[in-house]
Amino acid sequence: MEIKKHDIKIKDIFKGFVDDGEDGIFAFDGKLTIRPPYQRNFVYDLKQQEAVIHTILKGFPLNTMYWVKTGSDTYEVLDGQQRTLSVMSFLNHQLQISLNGKSYYNDSLPDDLYNMLMNYEFMIYICEGEESEKLEWFEIVNIAGEELTEQELRNSVYTGPWLSDAKRHFSKRTCPAKGLSDRYVIGDSNRQELLEKALKGVCEWQGLKNITDYMAKHKSDNDADELWQYFQDVINWVEKIFPTYYTDMKGLDWCHLYNLYHEKSYNSSEMNKAVKILHEDEEVQKSKGIYEYLLCRDKDPFAAKLLCLRTFSERDKQSAYSKQGGLCNICKKHFDYSEMAGDHIKPWSKGGQTVPENCQMLCKECNSKKSDMY
Ligand SMILES: [Zn+2]
């Protein structure tokens, strides 16, 4: 791992500047990727862009920037993307700034100021080394958050044919993954959130601990077909098991559910009926839990937790009854099971959950007195 400081003049960086929109933004004679294809990060507003130009025209220092070396003579901006873009847009006549009450494009700046801008040096640290070292270092200096998301950082380290193909599937504005999964998965494809979700899913499926393990293993693959195939399988599976679409399906962790349950067989017309019944059931307080409940209910005795039911099941009430030895928990008198009611120890209205630990049995009189209090 090597990190070297370079001072590079703005006029050199601006050489060969190309803004290809979604296909990326490049400069420095084509050697520098300012923004990679299919990645649109947050953008400075006009005031912030102007502030960058003002800083330079006053001769004040800008903060350090970081580039990562991606090839023998190619680089990608890791930190400093928005500052670099502000200057490039101004020089490319895409941005107008105000200075001492007047407005200027690049070509209307007085010569001395224009020359000052062109000869101003960015202070850039260029790092090269093994992917894992680079990523670890980026995490330590905490570049993530400000300009790049974690997945964008991973993308800047594990470059290659696999990533280019993955981004065509998952990151392009009109990418196939977005069209396929939009009703089920929340994620901004431009911020690499869909790619990240698919990667998270495939890692869990294959028992890999980190997304970077997968990216390191596949970065030289010719295509990202395995990942794309996996993601299609997930969505196709959801549509097969739950043929009727409900809006509460959007945002569930479908990759995770697929990983857990896709090898089991389900009768989709029975599932369909059950989903409908549970949606109409007023006991069900959390409709988003319906799908996982139906997938796991025959294995998991506590599956009903997922539905946040308003009242306790017979099973919970029976077990509280025997634990209390048939005594009402308030008046301490003995009653038959049929004369008692299940009660939320921490009231439902105060966020108490319908879980066995929150269940007690009260006689009907005590129960109605308690409900009057809340
Ligand atoms: Zn009582």
Short mmCIF file of C-alpha atoms and ligand atoms in Angstrom, two decimals:
data_model
loop_
_atom_site.label_atom_id
_atom_site.label_comp_id
_atom_site.label_asym_id
_atom_site.label_seq_id
_atom_site.Cartn_x
_atom_site.Cartn_y
_atom_site.Cartn_z
CA MET A 1 0.00 0.00 0.00
CA GLU A 2 1.46 3.28 -1.11
CA ILE A 3 0.10 6.77 -0.69
CA LYS A 4 1.84 9.64 -2.42
CA LYS A 5 1.07 13.32 -2.36
CA HIS A 6 0.84 15.15 -5.68
CA ASP A 7 0.14 18.78 -6.48
CA ILE A 8 -1.66 18.92 -9.81
CA LYS A 9 -2.62 22.13 -11.59
CA ILE A 10 -6.26 22.66 -12.45
CA LYS A 11 -5.34 23.30 -16.10
CA ASP A 12 -3.83 19.82 -16.32
CA ILE A 13 -6.83 18.17 -14.78
CA PHE A 14 -9.19 20.09 -17.09
CA LYS A 15 -7.37 18.76 -20.18
CA GLY A 16 -9.67 16.45 -22.13
CA PHE A 17 -12.61 17.05 -19.79
CA VAL A 18 -15.67 15.10 -20.99
CA ASP A 19 -19.09 14.97 -19.39
CA ASP A 20 -20.86 11.94 -20.85
CA GLY A 21 -23.78 12.16 -18.45
CA GLU A 22 -24.76 8.71 -17.31
CA ASP A 23 -21.78 7.18 -19.06
CA GLY A 24 -19.39 8.97 -16.74
CA ILE A 25 -17.30 12.13 -16.40
CA PHE A 26 -13.60 12.08 -17.30
CA ALA A 27 -10.63 14.47 -17.32
CA PHE A 28 -6.82 14.65 -17.10
CA ASP A 29 -6.34 13.55 -20.70
CA GLY A 30 -8.82 10.71 -20.24
CA LYS A 31 -6.77 9.22 -17.41
CA LEU A 32 -9.04 10.38 -14.60
CA THR A 33 -12.56 9.17 -13.90
CA ILE A 34 -14.24 11.92 -11.93
CA ARG A 35 -17.52 10.08 -11.86
CA PRO A 36 -17.82 6.46 -13.02
CA PRO A 37 -20.60 5.35 -15.39
CA TYR A 38 -24.03 4.69 -13.87
CA GLN A 39 -23.28 6.41 -10.62
CA ARG A 40 -24.88 9.66 -9.69
CA ASN A 41 -23.91 10.87 -6.26
CA PHE A 42 -25.30 13.88 -4.51
CA VAL A 43 -24.45 17.12 -6.26
CA TYR A 44 -23.33 20.43 -4.80
CA ASP A 45 -25.87 23.22 -5.09
CA LEU A 46 -24.97 26.50 -6.78
CA LYS A 47 -23.87 28.15 -3.51
CA GLN A 48 -21.51 25.29 -2.65
CA GLN A 49 -20.07 25.26 -6.17
CA GLU A 50 -19.51 29.00 -6.03
CA ALA A 51 -17.81 28.65 -2.65
CA VAL A 52 -15.25 26.30 -4.22
CA ILE A 53 -14.40 28.80 -6.98
CA HIS A 54 -14.23 31.68 -4.46
CA THR A 55 -11.81 29.71 -2.30
CA ILE A 56 -9.53 29.19 -5.27
CA LEU A 57 -9.75 32.77 -6.53
CA LYS A 58 -8.74 33.99 -3.08
CA GLY A 59 -5.78 31.63 -3.13
CA PHE A 60 -6.99 29.78 -0.06
CA PRO A 61 -6.28 26.06 0.31
CA LEU A 62 -8.92 23.46 -0.44
CA ASN A 63 -8.94 20.30 1.64
CA THR A 64 -6.92 17.32 0.52
CA MET A 65 -8.43 15.12 -2.17
CA TYR A 66 -7.93 11.41 -2.75
CA TRP A 67 -7.55 9.54 -6.00
CA VAL A 68 -7.24 5.82 -6.31
CA LYS A 69 -4.99 4.27 -8.92
CA THR A 70 -7.06 1.91 -11.06
CA GLY A 71 -4.54 0.99 -13.76
CA SER A 72 -0.96 1.69 -14.79
CA ASP A 73 -1.82 5.31 -15.61
CA THR A 74 -5.50 5.68 -14.72
CA TYR A 75 -7.19 7.07 -11.64
CA GLU A 76 -10.57 7.56 -10.06
CA VAL A 77 -11.59 10.38 -7.71
CA LEU A 78 -12.49 8.97 -4.33
CA ASP A 79 -12.80 12.11 -2.32
CA GLY A 80 -13.11 15.53 -3.89
CA GLN A 81 -15.55 14.64 -6.62
CA GLN A 82 -17.89 17.57 -6.03
CA ARG A 83 -15.08 20.09 -5.63
CA THR A 84 -13.44 18.87 -8.83
CA LEU A 85 -16.75 18.93 -10.68
CA SER A 86 -17.50 22.47 -9.52
CA VAL A 87 -14.27 23.73 -11.05
CA MET A 88 -14.67 21.64 -14.22
CA SER A 89 -18.26 22.87 -14.77
CA PHE A 90 -17.12 26.45 -14.39
CA LEU A 91 -14.29 25.97 -16.88
CA ASN A 92 -16.68 24.16 -19.22
CA HIS A 93 -19.02 27.16 -19.28
CA GLN A 94 -21.74 25.26 -17.40
CA LEU A 95 -21.62 27.41 -14.29
CA GLN A 96 -21.86 31.12 -13.62
CA ILE A 97 -20.49 32.63 -10.41
CA SER A 98 -20.95 36.00 -8.77
CA LEU A 99 -17.95 37.97 -7.65
CA ASN A 100 -18.05 41.46 -6.10
CA GLY A 101 -21.64 41.89 -7.26
CA LYS A 102 -21.02 40.86 -10.85
CA SER A 103 -21.69 37.58 -12.66
CA TYR A 104 -18.96 35.71 -14.47
CA TYR A 105 -18.62 32.77 -16.78
CA ASN A 106 -15.12 31.34 -17.11
CA ASP A 107 -14.37 33.35 -20.25
CA SER A 108 -15.47 36.68 -18.78
CA LEU A 109 -13.14 36.44 -15.76
CA PRO A 110 -10.33 39.02 -15.75
CA ASP A 111 -7.10 37.47 -17.09
CA ASP A 112 -5.24 37.52 -13.79
CA LEU A 113 -8.02 35.68 -12.02
CA TYR A 114 -8.43 33.22 -14.87
CA ASN A 115 -4.70 32.43 -14.82
CA MET A 116 -4.75 32.09 -11.08
CA LEU A 117 -7.56 29.56 -11.35
CA MET A 118 -5.86 27.55 -14.10
CA ASN A 119 -2.54 27.43 -12.20
CA TYR A 120 -4.06 26.64 -8.82
CA GLU A 121 -2.87 23.28 -7.54
CA PHE A 122 -5.11 20.61 -6.07
CA MET A 123 -3.43 18.72 -3.25
CA ILE A 124 -4.09 15.10 -4.09
CA TYR A 125 -3.12 11.89 -2.36
CA ILE A 126 -2.91 9.02 -4.80
CA CYS A 127 -3.08 5.57 -3.32
CA GLU A 128 -2.28 2.22 -4.82
CA GLY A 129 -2.08 -1.29 -3.47
CA GLU A 130 -4.14 -4.42 -2.96
CA GLU A 131 -7.89 -3.88 -3.07
CA SER A 132 -8.43 -5.01 0.49
CA GLU A 133 -5.70 -2.67 1.76
CA LYS A 134 -7.18 0.27 -0.10
CA LEU A 135 -10.64 -0.37 1.19
CA GLU A 136 -9.44 -0.79 4.75
CA TRP A 137 -7.58 2.46 4.49
CA PHE A 138 -10.58 4.33 3.04
CA GLU A 139 -12.64 3.08 5.92
CA ILE A 140 -10.06 4.29 8.42
CA VAL A 141 -9.79 7.78 6.97
CA ASN A 142 -13.56 7.68 6.73
CA ILE A 143 -14.14 8.87 3.21
CA ALA A 144 -17.50 7.12 3.18
CA GLY A 145 -20.51 9.18 4.08
CA GLU A 146 -19.43 12.55 2.79
CA GLU A 147 -19.41 11.90 -0.93
CA LEU A 148 -19.45 8.18 -1.55
CA THR A 149 -21.60 5.43 -0.10
CA GLU A 150 -19.98 2.21 1.08
CA GLN A 151 -20.95 0.41 -2.10
CA GLU A 152 -19.59 3.25 -4.24
CA LEU A 153 -16.30 2.92 -2.36
CA ARG A 154 -16.22 -0.84 -2.98
CA ASN A 155 -16.91 -0.15 -6.65
CA SER A 156 -13.93 2.17 -6.83
CA VAL A 157 -11.65 -0.56 -5.53
CA TYR A 158 -12.92 -3.73 -7.22
CA THR A 159 -13.00 -2.46 -10.79
CA GLY A 160 -12.98 -4.70 -13.84
CA PRO A 161 -15.23 -6.42 -16.38
CA TRP A 162 -17.41 -7.98 -13.69
CA LEU A 163 -18.24 -4.57 -12.19
CA SER A 164 -18.97 -2.95 -15.56
CA ASP A 165 -21.46 -5.69 -16.36
CA ALA A 166 -22.98 -5.63 -12.86
CA LYS A 167 -23.57 -1.89 -13.17
CA ARG A 168 -25.29 -2.34 -16.53
CA HIS A 169 -27.77 -4.65 -14.79
CA PHE A 170 -28.13 -2.88 -11.45
CA SER A 171 -27.04 0.75 -11.64
CA LYS A 172 -28.09 2.32 -14.93
CA ARG A 173 -31.04 4.63 -14.58
CA THR A 174 -33.14 2.37 -16.79
CA CYS A 175 -31.47 -0.81 -15.64
CA PRO A 176 -33.22 -4.18 -15.90
CA ALA A 177 -32.94 -4.81 -12.14
CA LYS A 178 -34.93 -1.67 -11.38
CA GLY A 179 -37.66 -2.62 -13.86
CA LEU A 180 -37.82 -6.13 -12.51
CA SER A 181 -37.85 -5.39 -8.79
CA ASP A 182 -39.30 -1.90 -8.37
CA ARG A 183 -42.51 -3.16 -6.78
CA TYR A 184 -40.61 -5.27 -4.23
CA VAL A 185 -37.26 -3.69 -3.46
CA ILE A 186 -36.49 -0.15 -2.28
CA GLY A 187 -33.19 1.21 -3.52
CA ASP A 188 -31.71 4.00 -5.60
CA SER A 189 -29.91 2.29 -8.46
CA ASN A 190 -27.71 5.35 -9.11
CA ARG A 191 -26.44 5.29 -5.54
CA GLN A 192 -25.63 1.56 -6.01
CA GLU A 193 -28.25 0.53 -3.48
CA LEU A 194 -29.82 -2.14 -5.70
CA LEU A 195 -26.42 -3.60 -6.46
CA GLU A 196 -25.63 -3.60 -2.76
CA LYS A 197 -28.86 -5.42 -1.89
CA ALA A 198 -28.31 -8.07 -4.54
CA LEU A 199 -24.72 -8.56 -3.37
CA LYS A 200 -25.80 -8.83 0.24
CA GLY A 201 -28.30 -11.49 -0.74
CA VAL A 202 -25.95 -13.54 -2.87
CA CYS A 203 -23.30 -13.45 -0.13
CA GLU A 204 -25.73 -14.73 2.46
CA TRP A 205 -26.83 -17.44 0.04
CA GLN A 206 -23.25 -18.56 -0.61
CA GLY A 207 -22.16 -18.20 3.01
CA LEU A 208 -19.71 -15.36 2.33
CA LYS A 209 -19.16 -12.98 5.19
CA ASN A 210 -18.59 -9.73 3.33
CA ILE A 211 -19.65 -8.18 0.06
CA THR A 212 -15.99 -7.56 -0.67
CA ASP A 213 -15.31 -11.32 -0.50
CA TYR A 214 -17.69 -11.80 -3.38
CA MET A 215 -16.36 -8.81 -5.34
CA ALA A 216 -12.75 -9.92 -4.87
CA LYS A 217 -13.60 -13.42 -6.06
CA HIS A 218 -15.43 -12.25 -9.18
CA LYS A 219 -13.81 -8.97 -10.19
CA SER A 220 -12.05 -10.51 -13.19
CA ASP A 221 -15.07 -12.50 -14.40
CA ASN A 222 -16.23 -11.54 -17.86
CA ASP A 223 -19.74 -10.83 -16.69
CA ALA A 224 -21.94 -10.61 -13.63
CA ASP A 225 -24.36 -13.20 -14.86
CA GLU A 226 -24.40 -15.22 -11.65
CA LEU A 227 -25.47 -12.20 -9.59
CA TRP A 228 -28.06 -11.11 -12.12
CA GLN A 229 -29.42 -14.65 -12.34
CA TYR A 230 -29.68 -14.84 -8.56
CA PHE A 231 -31.57 -11.57 -8.35
CA GLN A 232 -34.01 -12.65 -11.05
CA ASP A 233 -34.55 -15.94 -9.23
CA VAL A 234 -35.44 -14.02 -6.05
CA ILE A 235 -38.07 -11.86 -7.72
CA ASN A 236 -39.48 -14.71 -9.81
CA TRP A 237 -39.79 -16.78 -6.66
CA VAL A 238 -41.73 -14.02 -4.84
CA GLU A 239 -44.10 -13.66 -7.77
CA LYS A 240 -44.63 -17.42 -7.93
CA ILE A 241 -45.31 -17.94 -4.21
CA PHE A 242 -47.41 -14.79 -3.74
CA PRO A 243 -49.14 -14.28 -7.10
CA THR A 244 -51.27 -11.33 -6.00
CA TYR A 245 -49.35 -8.10 -5.44
CA TYR A 246 -49.91 -5.95 -2.35
CA THR A 247 -48.10 -2.65 -1.78
CA ASP A 248 -46.88 -3.78 1.65
CA MET A 249 -44.61 -6.25 -0.15
CA LYS A 250 -42.32 -3.40 -1.11
CA GLY A 251 -39.26 -3.02 1.08
CA LEU A 252 -39.19 -6.49 2.63
CA ASP A 253 -35.83 -8.25 2.59
CA TRP A 254 -36.83 -10.61 -0.20
CA CYS A 255 -33.29 -11.84 -0.84
CA HIS A 256 -33.07 -12.97 2.77
CA LEU A 257 -36.49 -14.66 2.63
CA TYR A 258 -35.54 -16.36 -0.62
CA ASN A 259 -32.31 -17.64 0.91
CA LEU A 260 -34.21 -19.11 3.86
CA TYR A 261 -37.25 -20.58 2.17
CA HIS A 262 -36.84 -21.07 -1.57
CA GLU A 263 -36.05 -24.75 -1.24
CA LYS A 264 -39.34 -25.46 0.51
CA SER A 265 -42.44 -26.02 -1.54
CA TYR A 266 -45.58 -23.99 -1.08
CA ASN A 267 -48.98 -24.14 -2.68
CA SER A 268 -49.33 -20.72 -4.20
CA SER A 269 -53.10 -20.68 -4.43
CA GLU A 270 -53.31 -21.55 -0.71
CA MET A 271 -50.72 -18.87 0.05
CA ASN A 272 -52.75 -16.41 -1.98
CA LYS A 273 -55.89 -17.15 -0.01
CA ALA A 274 -54.05 -16.96 3.31
CA VAL A 275 -52.54 -13.57 2.45
CA LYS A 276 -55.98 -12.23 1.65
CA ILE A 277 -57.53 -13.57 4.87
CA LEU A 278 -54.74 -12.13 7.01
CA HIS A 279 -55.02 -8.74 5.33
CA GLU A 280 -58.71 -8.66 6.25
CA ASP A 281 -58.09 -9.85 9.82
CA GLU A 282 -58.27 -6.95 12.24
CA GLU A 283 -56.17 -8.87 14.75
CA VAL A 284 -53.18 -8.48 12.44
CA GLN A 285 -51.46 -5.23 13.30
CA LYS A 286 -48.47 -5.60 11.01
CA SER A 287 -49.41 -6.58 7.50
CA LYS A 288 -45.78 -6.53 6.34
CA GLY A 289 -45.20 -9.56 8.58
CA ILE A 290 -47.79 -11.67 6.76
CA TYR A 291 -45.42 -13.03 4.10
CA GLU A 292 -42.67 -14.24 6.37
CA TYR A 293 -45.29 -15.61 8.76
CA LEU A 294 -46.76 -17.75 5.99
CA LEU A 295 -43.34 -18.91 4.87
CA CYS A 296 -42.21 -20.05 8.31
CA ARG A 297 -45.36 -20.79 10.33
CA ASP A 298 -45.16 -24.60 10.08
CA LYS A 299 -41.60 -24.59 11.41
CA ASP A 300 -41.56 -21.74 13.90
CA PRO A 301 -43.99 -21.89 16.86
CA PHE A 302 -43.42 -18.18 17.48
CA ALA A 303 -44.13 -17.12 13.89
CA ALA A 304 -47.25 -15.23 14.97
CA LYS A 305 -44.96 -12.61 16.53
CA LEU A 306 -44.39 -11.37 13.00
CA LEU A 307 -48.02 -10.34 12.73
CA CYS A 308 -48.10 -8.25 15.93
CA LEU A 309 -51.49 -9.64 16.85
CA ARG A 310 -53.75 -7.52 18.99
CA THR A 311 -54.86 -10.37 21.30
CA PHE A 312 -53.14 -13.44 22.72
CA SER A 313 -53.50 -16.91 21.29
CA GLU A 314 -55.15 -19.70 23.28
CA ARG A 315 -51.73 -21.26 23.64
CA ASP A 316 -50.23 -18.14 25.29
CA LYS A 317 -53.23 -17.78 27.58
CA GLN A 318 -53.20 -21.45 28.62
CA SER A 319 -49.54 -21.27 29.53
CA ALA A 320 -49.99 -18.04 31.55
CA TYR A 321 -52.99 -19.64 33.30
CA SER A 322 -51.03 -22.67 34.42
CA LYS A 323 -48.04 -20.56 35.42
CA GLN A 324 -50.31 -18.46 37.66
CA GLY A 325 -51.89 -21.65 39.08
CA GLY A 326 -55.33 -20.42 38.06
CA LEU A 327 -55.10 -17.28 40.23
CA CYS A 328 -55.99 -13.86 38.89
CA ASN A 329 -52.84 -11.79 38.85
CA ILE A 330 -54.55 -8.79 40.50
CA CYS A 331 -57.11 -10.03 43.07
CA LYS A 332 -55.27 -13.35 43.57
CA LYS A 333 -58.55 -15.34 43.64
CA HIS A 334 -58.93 -18.63 41.82
CA PHE A 335 -61.00 -18.83 38.64
CA ASP A 336 -61.75 -21.31 35.88
CA TYR A 337 -59.87 -20.69 32.67
CA SER A 338 -63.17 -19.78 30.95
CA GLU A 339 -63.78 -17.04 33.50
CA MET A 340 -60.53 -15.25 32.73
CA ALA A 341 -59.12 -13.10 29.95
CA GLY A 342 -55.65 -12.62 28.50
CA ASP A 343 -54.21 -9.21 29.37
CA HIS A 344 -51.18 -7.26 28.12
CA ILE A 345 -48.99 -6.60 31.22
CA LYS A 346 -47.59 -3.55 29.44
CA PRO A 347 -50.76 -2.27 27.76
CA TRP A 348 -51.17 -2.55 24.00
CA SER A 349 -51.90 1.18 23.86
CA LYS A 350 -48.50 1.86 25.46
CA GLY A 351 -46.64 -0.25 22.91
CA GLY A 352 -46.85 -3.54 24.84
CA GLN A 353 -46.43 -6.44 22.46
CA THR A 354 -48.57 -9.51 22.03
CA VAL A 355 -45.80 -11.88 23.07
CA PRO A 356 -45.97 -14.65 25.72
CA GLU A 357 -43.74 -12.69 28.15
CA ASN A 358 -46.28 -9.84 28.15
CA CYS A 359 -49.32 -12.07 28.81
CA GLN A 360 -51.10 -12.45 32.12
CA MET A 361 -54.51 -13.88 33.00
CA LEU A 362 -56.99 -11.72 34.87
CA CYS A 363 -60.49 -12.39 36.07
CA LYS A 364 -63.11 -10.59 34.01
CA GLU A 365 -63.79 -8.03 36.74
CA CYS A 366 -60.13 -7.07 37.19
CA ASN A 367 -59.63 -7.08 33.46
CA SER A 368 -62.44 -4.62 32.82
CA LYS A 369 -61.23 -2.35 35.67
CA LYS A 370 -57.77 -2.36 34.15
CA SER A 371 -59.01 -1.57 30.65
CA ASP A 372 -60.94 1.42 32.07
CA MET A 373 -57.64 2.84 33.25
CA TYR A 374 -56.18 2.90 29.76
ZN ZN B 1 -59.20 -10.54 39.63
#
